[in-house]
CSV table of C-alpha atoms in Angstrom, one decimal:
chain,number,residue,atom,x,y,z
A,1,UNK,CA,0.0,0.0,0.0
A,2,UNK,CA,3.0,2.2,0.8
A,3,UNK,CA,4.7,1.5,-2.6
A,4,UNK,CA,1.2,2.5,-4.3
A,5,UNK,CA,0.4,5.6,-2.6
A,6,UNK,CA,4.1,6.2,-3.2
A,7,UNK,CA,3.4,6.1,-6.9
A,8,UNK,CA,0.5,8.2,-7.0
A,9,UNK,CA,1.6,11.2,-5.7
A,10,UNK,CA,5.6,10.6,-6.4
A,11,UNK,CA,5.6,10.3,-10.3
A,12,UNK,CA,3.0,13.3,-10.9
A,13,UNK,CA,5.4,15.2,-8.8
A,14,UNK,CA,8.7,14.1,-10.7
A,15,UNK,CA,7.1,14.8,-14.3
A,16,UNK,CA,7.8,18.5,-12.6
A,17,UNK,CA,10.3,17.8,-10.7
A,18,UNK,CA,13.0,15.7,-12.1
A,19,UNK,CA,14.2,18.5,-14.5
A,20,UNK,CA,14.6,20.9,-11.8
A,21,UNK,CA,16.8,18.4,-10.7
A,22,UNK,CA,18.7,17.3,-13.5
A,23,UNK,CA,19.3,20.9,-14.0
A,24,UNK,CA,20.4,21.4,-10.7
A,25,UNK,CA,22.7,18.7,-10.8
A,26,UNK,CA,24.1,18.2,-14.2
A,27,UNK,CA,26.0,15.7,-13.9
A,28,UNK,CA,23.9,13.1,-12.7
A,29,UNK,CA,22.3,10.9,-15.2
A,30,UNK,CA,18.4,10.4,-15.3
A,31,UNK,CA,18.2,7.3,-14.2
A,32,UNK,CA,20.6,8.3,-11.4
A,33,UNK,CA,18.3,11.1,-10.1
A,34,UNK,CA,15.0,9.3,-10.0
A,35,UNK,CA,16.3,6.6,-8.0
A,36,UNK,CA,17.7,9.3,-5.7
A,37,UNK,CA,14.1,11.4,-5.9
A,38,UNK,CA,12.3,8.4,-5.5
A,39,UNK,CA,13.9,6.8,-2.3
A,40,UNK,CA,14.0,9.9,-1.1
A,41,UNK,CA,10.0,10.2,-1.3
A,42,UNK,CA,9.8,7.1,-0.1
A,43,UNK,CA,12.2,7.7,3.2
A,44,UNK,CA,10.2,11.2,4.4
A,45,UNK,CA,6.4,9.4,3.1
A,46,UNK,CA,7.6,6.5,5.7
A,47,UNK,CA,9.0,8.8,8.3
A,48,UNK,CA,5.7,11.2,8.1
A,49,UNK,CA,3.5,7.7,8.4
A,50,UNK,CA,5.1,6.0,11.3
A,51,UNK,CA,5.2,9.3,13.2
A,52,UNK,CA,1.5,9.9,12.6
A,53,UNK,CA,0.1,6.1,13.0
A,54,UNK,CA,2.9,5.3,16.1
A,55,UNK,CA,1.5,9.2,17.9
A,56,UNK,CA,-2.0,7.9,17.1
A,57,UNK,CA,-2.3,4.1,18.6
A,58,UNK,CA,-0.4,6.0,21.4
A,59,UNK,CA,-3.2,8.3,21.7
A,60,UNK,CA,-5.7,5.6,21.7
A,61,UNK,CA,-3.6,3.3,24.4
A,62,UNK,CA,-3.9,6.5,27.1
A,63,UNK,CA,-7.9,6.9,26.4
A,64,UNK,CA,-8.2,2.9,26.9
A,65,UNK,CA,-6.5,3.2,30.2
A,66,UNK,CA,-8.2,6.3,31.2
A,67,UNK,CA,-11.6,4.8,30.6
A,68,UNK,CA,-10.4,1.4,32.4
A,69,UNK,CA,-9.4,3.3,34.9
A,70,UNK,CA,-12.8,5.0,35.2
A,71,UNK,CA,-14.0,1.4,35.2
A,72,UNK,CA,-16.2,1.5,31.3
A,73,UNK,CA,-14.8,-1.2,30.0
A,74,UNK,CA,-16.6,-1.3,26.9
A,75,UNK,CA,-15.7,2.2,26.2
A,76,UNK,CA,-11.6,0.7,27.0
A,77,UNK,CA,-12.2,-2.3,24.7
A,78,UNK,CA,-12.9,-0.3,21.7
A,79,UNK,CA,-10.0,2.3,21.8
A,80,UNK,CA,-7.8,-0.9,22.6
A,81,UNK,CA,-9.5,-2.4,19.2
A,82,UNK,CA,-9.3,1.1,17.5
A,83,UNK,CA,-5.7,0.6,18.3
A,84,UNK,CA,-5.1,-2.5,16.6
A,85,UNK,CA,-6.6,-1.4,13.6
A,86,UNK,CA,-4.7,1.5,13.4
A,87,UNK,CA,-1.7,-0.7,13.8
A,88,UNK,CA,-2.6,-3.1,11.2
A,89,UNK,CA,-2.7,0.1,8.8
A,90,UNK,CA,-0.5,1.3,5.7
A,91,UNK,CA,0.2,4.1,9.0
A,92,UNK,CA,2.4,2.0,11.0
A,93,UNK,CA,5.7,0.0,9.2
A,94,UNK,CA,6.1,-3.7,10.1
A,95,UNK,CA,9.7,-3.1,10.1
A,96,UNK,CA,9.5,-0.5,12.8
A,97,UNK,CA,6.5,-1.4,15.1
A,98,UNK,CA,8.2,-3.3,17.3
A,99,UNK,CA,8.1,-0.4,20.3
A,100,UNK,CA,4.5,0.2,19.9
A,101,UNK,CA,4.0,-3.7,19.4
A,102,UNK,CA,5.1,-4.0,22.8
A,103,UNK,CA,3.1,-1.2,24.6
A,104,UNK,CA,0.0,-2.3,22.7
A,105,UNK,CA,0.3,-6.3,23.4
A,106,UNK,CA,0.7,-4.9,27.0
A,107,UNK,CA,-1.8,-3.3,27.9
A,108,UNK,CA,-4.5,-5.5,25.9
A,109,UNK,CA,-3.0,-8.3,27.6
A,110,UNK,CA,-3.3,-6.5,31.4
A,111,UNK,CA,-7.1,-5.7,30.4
A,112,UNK,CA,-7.6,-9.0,29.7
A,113,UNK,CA,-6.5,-10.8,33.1
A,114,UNK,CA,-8.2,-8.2,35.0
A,115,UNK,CA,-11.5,-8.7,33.3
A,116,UNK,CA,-14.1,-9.9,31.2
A,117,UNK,CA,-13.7,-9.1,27.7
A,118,UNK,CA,-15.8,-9.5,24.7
A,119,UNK,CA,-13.0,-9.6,21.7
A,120,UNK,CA,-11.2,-12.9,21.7
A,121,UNK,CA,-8.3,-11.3,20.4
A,122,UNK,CA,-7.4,-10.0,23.9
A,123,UNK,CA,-6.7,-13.9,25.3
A,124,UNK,CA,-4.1,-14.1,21.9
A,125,UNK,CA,-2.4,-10.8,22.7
A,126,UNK,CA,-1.8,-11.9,26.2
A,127,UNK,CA,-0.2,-15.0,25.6
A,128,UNK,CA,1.8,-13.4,22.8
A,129,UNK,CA,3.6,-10.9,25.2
A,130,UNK,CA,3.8,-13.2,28.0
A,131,UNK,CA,6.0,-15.8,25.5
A,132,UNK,CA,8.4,-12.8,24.2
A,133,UNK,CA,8.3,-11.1,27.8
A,134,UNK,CA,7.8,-13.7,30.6
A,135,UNK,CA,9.6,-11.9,32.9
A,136,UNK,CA,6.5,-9.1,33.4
A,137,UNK,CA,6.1,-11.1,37.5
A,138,UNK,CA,3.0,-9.0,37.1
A,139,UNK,CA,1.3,-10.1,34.1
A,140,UNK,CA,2.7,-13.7,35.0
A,141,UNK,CA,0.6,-13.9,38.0
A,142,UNK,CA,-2.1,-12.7,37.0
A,143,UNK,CA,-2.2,-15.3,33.8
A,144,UNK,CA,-1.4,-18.2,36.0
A,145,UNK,CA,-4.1,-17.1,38.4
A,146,UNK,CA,-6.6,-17.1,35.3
A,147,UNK,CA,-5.6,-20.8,34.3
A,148,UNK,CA,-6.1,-22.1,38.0
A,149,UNK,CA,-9.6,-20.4,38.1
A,150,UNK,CA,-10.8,-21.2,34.6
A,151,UNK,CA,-12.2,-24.7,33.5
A,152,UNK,CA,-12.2,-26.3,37.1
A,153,UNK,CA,-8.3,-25.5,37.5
A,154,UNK,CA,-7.7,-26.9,34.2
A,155,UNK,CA,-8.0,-23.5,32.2
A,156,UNK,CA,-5.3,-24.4,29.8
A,157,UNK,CA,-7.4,-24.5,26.1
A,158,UNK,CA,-4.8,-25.0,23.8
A,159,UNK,CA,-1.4,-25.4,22.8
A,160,UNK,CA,-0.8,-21.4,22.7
A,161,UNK,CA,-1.8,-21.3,26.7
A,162,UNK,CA,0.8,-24.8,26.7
A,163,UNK,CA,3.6,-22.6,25.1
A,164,UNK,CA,2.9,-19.5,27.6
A,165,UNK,CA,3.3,-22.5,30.6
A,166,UNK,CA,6.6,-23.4,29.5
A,167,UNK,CA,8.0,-20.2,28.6
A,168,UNK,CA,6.8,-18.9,32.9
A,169,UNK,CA,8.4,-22.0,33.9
A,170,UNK,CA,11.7,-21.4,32.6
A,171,UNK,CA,11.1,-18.1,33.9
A,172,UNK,CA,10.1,-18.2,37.4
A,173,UNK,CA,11.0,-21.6,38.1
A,174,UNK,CA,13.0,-20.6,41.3
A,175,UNK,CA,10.3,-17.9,42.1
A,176,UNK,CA,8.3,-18.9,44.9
A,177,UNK,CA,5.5,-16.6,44.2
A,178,UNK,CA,5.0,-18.5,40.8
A,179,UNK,CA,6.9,-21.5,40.8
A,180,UNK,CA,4.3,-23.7,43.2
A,181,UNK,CA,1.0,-22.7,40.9
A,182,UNK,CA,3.1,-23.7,38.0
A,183,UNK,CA,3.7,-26.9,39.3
A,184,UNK,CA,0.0,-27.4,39.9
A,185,UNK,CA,-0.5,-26.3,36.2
A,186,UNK,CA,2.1,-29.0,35.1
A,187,UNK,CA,0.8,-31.1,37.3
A,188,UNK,CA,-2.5,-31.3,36.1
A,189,UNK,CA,-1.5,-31.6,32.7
A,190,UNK,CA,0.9,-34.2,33.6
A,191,UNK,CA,3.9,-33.0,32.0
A,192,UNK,CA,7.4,-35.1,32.1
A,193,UNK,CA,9.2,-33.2,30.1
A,194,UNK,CA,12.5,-30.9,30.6
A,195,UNK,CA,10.6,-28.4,31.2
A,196,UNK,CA,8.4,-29.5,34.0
A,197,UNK,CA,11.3,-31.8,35.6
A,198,UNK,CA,13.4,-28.9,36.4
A,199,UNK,CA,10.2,-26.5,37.6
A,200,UNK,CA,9.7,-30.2,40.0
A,201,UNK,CA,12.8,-29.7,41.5
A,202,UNK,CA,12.9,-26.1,42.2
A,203,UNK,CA,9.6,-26.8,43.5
A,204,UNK,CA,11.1,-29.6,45.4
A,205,UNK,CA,13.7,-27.4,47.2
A,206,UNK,CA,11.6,-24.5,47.5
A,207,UNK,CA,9.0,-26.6,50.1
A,208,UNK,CA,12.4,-28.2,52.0
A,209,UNK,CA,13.8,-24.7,52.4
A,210,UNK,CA,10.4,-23.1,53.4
A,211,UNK,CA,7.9,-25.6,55.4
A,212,UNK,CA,5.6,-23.0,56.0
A,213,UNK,CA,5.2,-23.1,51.6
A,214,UNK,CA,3.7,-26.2,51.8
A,215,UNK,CA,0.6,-24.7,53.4
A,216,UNK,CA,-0.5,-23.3,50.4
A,217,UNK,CA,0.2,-26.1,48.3
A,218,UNK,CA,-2.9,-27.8,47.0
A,219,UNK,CA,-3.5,-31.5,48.8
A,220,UNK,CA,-2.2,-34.3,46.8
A,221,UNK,CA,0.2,-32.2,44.9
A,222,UNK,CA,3.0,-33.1,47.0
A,223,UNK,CA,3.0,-36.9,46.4
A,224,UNK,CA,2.5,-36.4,42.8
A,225,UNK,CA,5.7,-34.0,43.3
A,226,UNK,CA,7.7,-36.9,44.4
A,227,UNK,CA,6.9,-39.3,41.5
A,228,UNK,CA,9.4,-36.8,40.1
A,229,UNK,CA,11.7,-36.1,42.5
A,230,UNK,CA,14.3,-38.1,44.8
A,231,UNK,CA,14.2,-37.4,48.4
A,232,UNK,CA,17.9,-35.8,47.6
A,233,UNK,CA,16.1,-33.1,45.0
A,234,UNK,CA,17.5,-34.5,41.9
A,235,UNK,CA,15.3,-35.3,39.3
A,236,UNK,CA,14.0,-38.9,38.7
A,237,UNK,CA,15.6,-41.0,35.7
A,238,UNK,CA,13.3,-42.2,33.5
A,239,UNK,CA,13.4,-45.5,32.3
A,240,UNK,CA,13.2,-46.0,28.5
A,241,UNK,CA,10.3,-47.7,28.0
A,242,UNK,CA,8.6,-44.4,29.6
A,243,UNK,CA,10.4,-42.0,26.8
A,244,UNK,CA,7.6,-42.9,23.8
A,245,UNK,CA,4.9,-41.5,26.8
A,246,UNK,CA,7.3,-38.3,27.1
A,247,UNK,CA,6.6,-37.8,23.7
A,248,UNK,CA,3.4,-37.8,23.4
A,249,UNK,CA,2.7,-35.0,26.0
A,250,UNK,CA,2.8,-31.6,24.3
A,251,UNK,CA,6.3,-30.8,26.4
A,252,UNK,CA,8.0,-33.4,24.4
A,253,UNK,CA,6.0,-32.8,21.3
A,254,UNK,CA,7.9,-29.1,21.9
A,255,UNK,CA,11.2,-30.0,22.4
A,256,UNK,CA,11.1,-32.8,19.7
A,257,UNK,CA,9.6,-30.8,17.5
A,258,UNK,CA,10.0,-27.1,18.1
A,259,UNK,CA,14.0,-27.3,19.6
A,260,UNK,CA,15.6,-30.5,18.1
A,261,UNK,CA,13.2,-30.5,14.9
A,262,UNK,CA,11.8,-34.6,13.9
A,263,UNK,CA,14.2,-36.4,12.1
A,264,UNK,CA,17.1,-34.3,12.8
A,265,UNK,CA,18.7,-36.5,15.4
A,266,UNK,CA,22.7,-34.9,15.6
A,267,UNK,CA,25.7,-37.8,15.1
A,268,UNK,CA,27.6,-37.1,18.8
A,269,UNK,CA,30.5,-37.4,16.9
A,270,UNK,CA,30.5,-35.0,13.8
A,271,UNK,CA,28.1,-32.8,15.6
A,272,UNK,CA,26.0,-33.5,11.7
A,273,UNK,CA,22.3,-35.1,10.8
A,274,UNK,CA,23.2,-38.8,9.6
A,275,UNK,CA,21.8,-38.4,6.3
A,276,UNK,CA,20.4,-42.2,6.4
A,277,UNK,CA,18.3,-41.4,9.8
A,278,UNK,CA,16.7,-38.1,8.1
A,279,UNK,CA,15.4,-39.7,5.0
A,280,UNK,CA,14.6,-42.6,7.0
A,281,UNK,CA,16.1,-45.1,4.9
A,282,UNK,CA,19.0,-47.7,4.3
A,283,UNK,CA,18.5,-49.2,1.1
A,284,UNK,CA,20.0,-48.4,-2.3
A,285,UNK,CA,21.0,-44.9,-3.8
A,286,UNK,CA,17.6,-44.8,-5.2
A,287,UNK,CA,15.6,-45.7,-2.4
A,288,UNK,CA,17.5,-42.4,-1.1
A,289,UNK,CA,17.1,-40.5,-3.6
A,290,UNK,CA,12.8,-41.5,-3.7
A,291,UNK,CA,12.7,-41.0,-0.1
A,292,UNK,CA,14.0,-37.7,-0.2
A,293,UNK,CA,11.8,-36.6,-3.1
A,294,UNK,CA,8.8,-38.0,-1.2
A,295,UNK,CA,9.7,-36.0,2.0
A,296,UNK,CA,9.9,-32.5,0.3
A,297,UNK,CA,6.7,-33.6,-1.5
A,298,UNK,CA,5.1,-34.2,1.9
A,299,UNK,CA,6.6,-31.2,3.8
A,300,UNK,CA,5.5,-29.2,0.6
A,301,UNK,CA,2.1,-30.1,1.5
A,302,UNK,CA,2.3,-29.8,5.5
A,303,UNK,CA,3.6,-26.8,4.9
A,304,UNK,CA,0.7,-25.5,3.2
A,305,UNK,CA,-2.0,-27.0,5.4
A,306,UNK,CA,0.1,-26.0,8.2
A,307,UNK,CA,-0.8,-22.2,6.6
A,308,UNK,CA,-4.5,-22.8,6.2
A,309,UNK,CA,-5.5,-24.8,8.8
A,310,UNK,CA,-3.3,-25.5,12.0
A,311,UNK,CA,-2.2,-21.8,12.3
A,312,UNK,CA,-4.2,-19.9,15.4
A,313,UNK,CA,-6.1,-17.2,14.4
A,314,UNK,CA,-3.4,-14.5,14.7
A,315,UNK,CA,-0.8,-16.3,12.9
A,316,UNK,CA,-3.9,-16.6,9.7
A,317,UNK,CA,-4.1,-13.1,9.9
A,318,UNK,CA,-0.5,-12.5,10.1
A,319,UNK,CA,-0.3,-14.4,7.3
A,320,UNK,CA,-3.2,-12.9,5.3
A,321,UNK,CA,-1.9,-9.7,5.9
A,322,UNK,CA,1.5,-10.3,4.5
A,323,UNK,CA,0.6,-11.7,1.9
A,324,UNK,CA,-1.6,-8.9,0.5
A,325,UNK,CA,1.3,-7.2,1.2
A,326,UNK,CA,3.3,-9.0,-1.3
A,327,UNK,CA,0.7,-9.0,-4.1
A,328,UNK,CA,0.8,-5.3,-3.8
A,329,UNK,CA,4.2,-4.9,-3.7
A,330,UNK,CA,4.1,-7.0,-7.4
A,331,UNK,CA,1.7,-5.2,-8.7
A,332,UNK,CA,3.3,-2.2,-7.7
A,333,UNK,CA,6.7,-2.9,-9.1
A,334,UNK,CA,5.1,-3.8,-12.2
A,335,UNK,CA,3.7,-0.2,-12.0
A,336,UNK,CA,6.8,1.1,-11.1
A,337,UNK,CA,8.8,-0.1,-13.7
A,338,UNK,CA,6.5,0.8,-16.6
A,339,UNK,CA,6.2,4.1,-15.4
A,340,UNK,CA,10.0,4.5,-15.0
A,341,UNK,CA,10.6,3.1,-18.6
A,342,UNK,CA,7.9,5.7,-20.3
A,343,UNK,CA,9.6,8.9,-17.9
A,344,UNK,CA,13.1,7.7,-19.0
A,345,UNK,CA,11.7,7.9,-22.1
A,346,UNK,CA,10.2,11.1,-22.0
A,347,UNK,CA,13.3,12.6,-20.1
A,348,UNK,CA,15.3,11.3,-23.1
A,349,UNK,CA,13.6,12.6,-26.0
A,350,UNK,CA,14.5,16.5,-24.7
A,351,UNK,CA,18.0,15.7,-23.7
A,352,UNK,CA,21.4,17.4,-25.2
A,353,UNK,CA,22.2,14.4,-27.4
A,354,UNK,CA,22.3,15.5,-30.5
A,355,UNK,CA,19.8,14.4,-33.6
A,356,UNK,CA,21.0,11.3,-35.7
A,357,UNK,CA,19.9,12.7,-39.2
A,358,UNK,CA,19.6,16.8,-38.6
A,359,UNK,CA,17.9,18.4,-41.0
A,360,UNK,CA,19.6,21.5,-42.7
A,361,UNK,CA,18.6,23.7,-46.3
A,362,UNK,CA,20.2,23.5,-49.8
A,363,UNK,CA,21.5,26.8,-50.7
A,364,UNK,CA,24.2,28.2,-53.2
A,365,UNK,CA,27.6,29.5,-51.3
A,366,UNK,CA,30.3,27.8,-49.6
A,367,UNK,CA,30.2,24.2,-48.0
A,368,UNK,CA,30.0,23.9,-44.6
A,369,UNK,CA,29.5,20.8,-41.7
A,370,UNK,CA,26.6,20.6,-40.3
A,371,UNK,CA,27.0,18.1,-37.2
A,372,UNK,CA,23.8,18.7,-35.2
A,373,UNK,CA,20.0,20.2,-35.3
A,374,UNK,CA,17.7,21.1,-32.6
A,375,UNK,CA,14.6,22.3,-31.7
A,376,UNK,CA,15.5,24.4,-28.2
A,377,UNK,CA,18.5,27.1,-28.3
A,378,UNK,CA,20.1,26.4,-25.4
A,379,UNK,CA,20.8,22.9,-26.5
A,380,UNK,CA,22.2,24.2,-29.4
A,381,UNK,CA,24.3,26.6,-27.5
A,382,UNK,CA,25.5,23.6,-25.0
A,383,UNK,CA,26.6,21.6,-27.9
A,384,UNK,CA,28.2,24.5,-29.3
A,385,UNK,CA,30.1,25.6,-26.2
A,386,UNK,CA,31.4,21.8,-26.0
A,387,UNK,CA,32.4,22.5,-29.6
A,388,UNK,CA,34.1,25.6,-29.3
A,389,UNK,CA,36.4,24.0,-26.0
A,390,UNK,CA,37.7,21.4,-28.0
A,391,UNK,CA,38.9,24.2,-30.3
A,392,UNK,CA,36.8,24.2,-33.1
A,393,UNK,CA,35.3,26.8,-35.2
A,394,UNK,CA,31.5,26.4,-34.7
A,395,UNK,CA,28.4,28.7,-34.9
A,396,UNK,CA,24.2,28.4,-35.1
A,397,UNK,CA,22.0,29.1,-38.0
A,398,UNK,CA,18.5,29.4,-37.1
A,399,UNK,CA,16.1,28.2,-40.1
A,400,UNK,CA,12.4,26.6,-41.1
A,401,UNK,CA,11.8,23.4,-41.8
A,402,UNK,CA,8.2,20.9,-41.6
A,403,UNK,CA,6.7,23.6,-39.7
A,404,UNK,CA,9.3,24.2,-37.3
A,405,UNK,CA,12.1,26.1,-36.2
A,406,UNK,CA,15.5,23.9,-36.2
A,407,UNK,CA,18.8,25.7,-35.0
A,408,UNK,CA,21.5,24.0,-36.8
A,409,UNK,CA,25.1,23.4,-35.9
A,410,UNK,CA,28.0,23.6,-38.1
A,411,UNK,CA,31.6,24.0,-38.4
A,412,UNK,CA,34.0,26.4,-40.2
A,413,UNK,CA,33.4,27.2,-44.5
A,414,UNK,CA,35.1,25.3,-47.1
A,415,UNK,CA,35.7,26.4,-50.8
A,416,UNK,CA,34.7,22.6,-52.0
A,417,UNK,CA,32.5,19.7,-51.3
A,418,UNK,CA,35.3,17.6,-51.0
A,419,UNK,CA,37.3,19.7,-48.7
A,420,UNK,CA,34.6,19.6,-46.2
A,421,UNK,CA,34.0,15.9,-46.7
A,422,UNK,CA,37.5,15.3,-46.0
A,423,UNK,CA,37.9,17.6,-42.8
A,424,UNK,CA,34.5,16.0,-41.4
A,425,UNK,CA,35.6,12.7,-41.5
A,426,UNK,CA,38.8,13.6,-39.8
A,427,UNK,CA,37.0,15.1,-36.6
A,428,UNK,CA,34.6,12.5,-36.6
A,429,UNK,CA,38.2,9.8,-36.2
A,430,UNK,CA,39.1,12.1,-33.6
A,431,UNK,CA,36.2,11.3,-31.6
A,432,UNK,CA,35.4,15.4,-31.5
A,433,UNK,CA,31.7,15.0,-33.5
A,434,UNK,CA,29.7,12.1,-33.6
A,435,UNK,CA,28.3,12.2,-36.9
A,436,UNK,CA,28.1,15.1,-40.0
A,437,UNK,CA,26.9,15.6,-43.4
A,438,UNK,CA,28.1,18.2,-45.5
A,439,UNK,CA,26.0,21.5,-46.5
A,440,UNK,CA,25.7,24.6,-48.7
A,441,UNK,CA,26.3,27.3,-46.0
């Protein structure tokens, strides 16, 4: 959208103001100075944008809070919402949202755990700040407080809310303001992974250091605590025909998948994947060679159901968003570039270079070179100073010709046709004209 309304007011202005320019600076070619005037456009449209759109979800963040803190909270919710839209406009740059990102994430996700809301949108926001910033203690409490509450103390829904556990776990772990109601959380979910094991033992040591924790330590929770955990505080070893169950709980799913990636086991030795072990085969070449095709084919196509389907409704519109981004930006450039090639036309056509075939008169008198024709003076008289500092003898004649007025270039007066022949070739090996004909003066 930026590249369009780039182009529409950007390219009226150059047909004015690029010859300014290229008088100004001479020396630049044309090309040159519309990729200068345009990224220049393009640098103070973008500054003049973020300024306005960053000033203006700012604006809308104080009147949430002020009306939240006048306790409307329908009146909060909408300038919070009229806030994300304005973010998702052509008035704040993805590329440099990332302060105002935070502040607005923040204070949708602090309206959320103190309240009711009626957007949905809320719940995402506050487990996407609480998985970049877990260390907000405040927001963290409040969240894990929501979880135990909601669903009969099972108020994780999904694996977003499973992501947000983890990332307060590795956290707060030794916290002891967090770190017990975590463990319920795990607890209840029955996690065994990493994760959890660690959060266990901090746990574990936490209530040994601090009897009086245990008080507030739901019933039951304690034995289940010690499936985990040695008397000593070390973690439990599990025994291998319990790893497949580790798996299958979404903290193994996580660090299978999301850390160590499926299929991408590491060789202890050369630190590299065994090639056999990813394409999960040990056959011939070909068998390789089949089973790799098939596994592009088939991450091809997780890939894209992946994008349609499994994403969460932020990441779909995350998605959808950037990619009407990109068909703009296509369509765009293909804007771009044919109105750059028919200005670099235009721009070309009244340049200094000088006509191919001038046109000149047929009159009686002496023979002279004519080496150039145009339809402006002062290109004539640029050409002509050029000629004069490479020492030759040059001057203008103005005259008619198809309805026109053509100032002709030529050089010096001969007595013959030949002469001037003969001297015209000679500047023209010299590299001082380009091109001449010879003419009755």
């Amino acid at each position: 959208m930026r590249l369009w309304l780039l182009l529409l007011w950007a390219v009226p202005a150059g047909f004015w103001l690029l010859p300014r320019l290229m008088a100004f600076f001479p020396d630049l070619s044309a090309s040159l100075t519309m990729v200068l005037f345009l990224s220049a456009g393009a640098s103070l449209q973008g500054g003049v944008l973020d300024l306005i759109g960053r000033q203006r979800v700012r604006a809308l963040i104080r009147e949430g809070e002020l009306w939240e803190q006048a306790g409307i909270r329908s009146r909060a919710e909408e300038r919070y919402l009229k806030a994300v839209r304005v973010f998702d406009s052509i008035l704040v740059s993805p590329w440099f949202s990332r302060g105002v990102s935070k502040d607005l994430t923040r204070v949708m996700a602090g309206f959320y755990l103190s309240g009711h809301v009626r957007y949905p949108g809320f719940r995402q926001a506050a487990a996407r700040y609480l998985l970049y910033l877990p260390g907000d203690e405040a927001l963290a409490l409040l969240w894990i407080e929501r979880a135990l509450s909601e669903n009969g103390g099972r108020g994780l829904r999904d694996s977003l809310d499973s992501f947000v556990l983890t990332a307060l776990s590795q956290e707060h772990h030794d916290n002891p303001k967090l770190a017990l109601n975590l463990a319920v959380l795990f607890l209840d979910q029955e996690r065994s992974d990493f994760p959890a094991r660690r959060l266990y033992r901090s746990v574990f040591k936490l209530l040994e250091n601090d009897p009086s924790l245990k008080t507030g330590f739901p019933r039951g929770y304690g034995e289940k605590l010690k499936t985990f955990v040695d008397p000593r505080g070390q973690l439990e070893t599990m025994p291998e025909s319990s790893m497949e169950a580790v798996g299958e709980t979404l903290g193994g799913q996580m660090v299978t998948a999301e850390i160590y990636a499926p299929g991408r086991e590491f060789d202890p030795q050369s630190g590299k994947p065994p090639i056999r072990r990813i394409l999960g085969v040990t056959g011939r070449a070909s068998a390789s060679v089949g089973a790799f095709v098939l596994a592009l084919v088939r991450g091809a196509a997780k890939a894209c159901t992946g994008l349609v389907g499994s994403f969460d409704i932020l990441k779909r519109a995350t998605v959808s968003r950037y990619g009407k981004y990109a068909a703009a930006s296509v369509l765009a450039v293909c804007l771009a570039v044919f109105l750059w090639s028919s200005l670099a036309h235009m721009l070309k056509s009244t340049s200094t270079e000088p006509v191919k075939h001038p046109v000149g008169e047929t009159t009686s008198g002496p023979f002279t070179i004519q080496v150039a024709a145009y339809l402006k003076q002062t290109h004539a008289e640029g050409y002509l100073s050029k000629l004069k500092d490479k020492g030759l003898l040059a001057h203008i004649k103005k005259t008619k010709g198809g309805g026109k007025t053509w100032y002709l270039v030529r050089i010096s007066h001969f007595k013959s046709k030949q002469e001037a022949s003969d001297y015209g070739r000679k500047l023209k090996s010299q590299g001082k004209i380009d091109d001449f004909f010879v003419s009755n003066s």
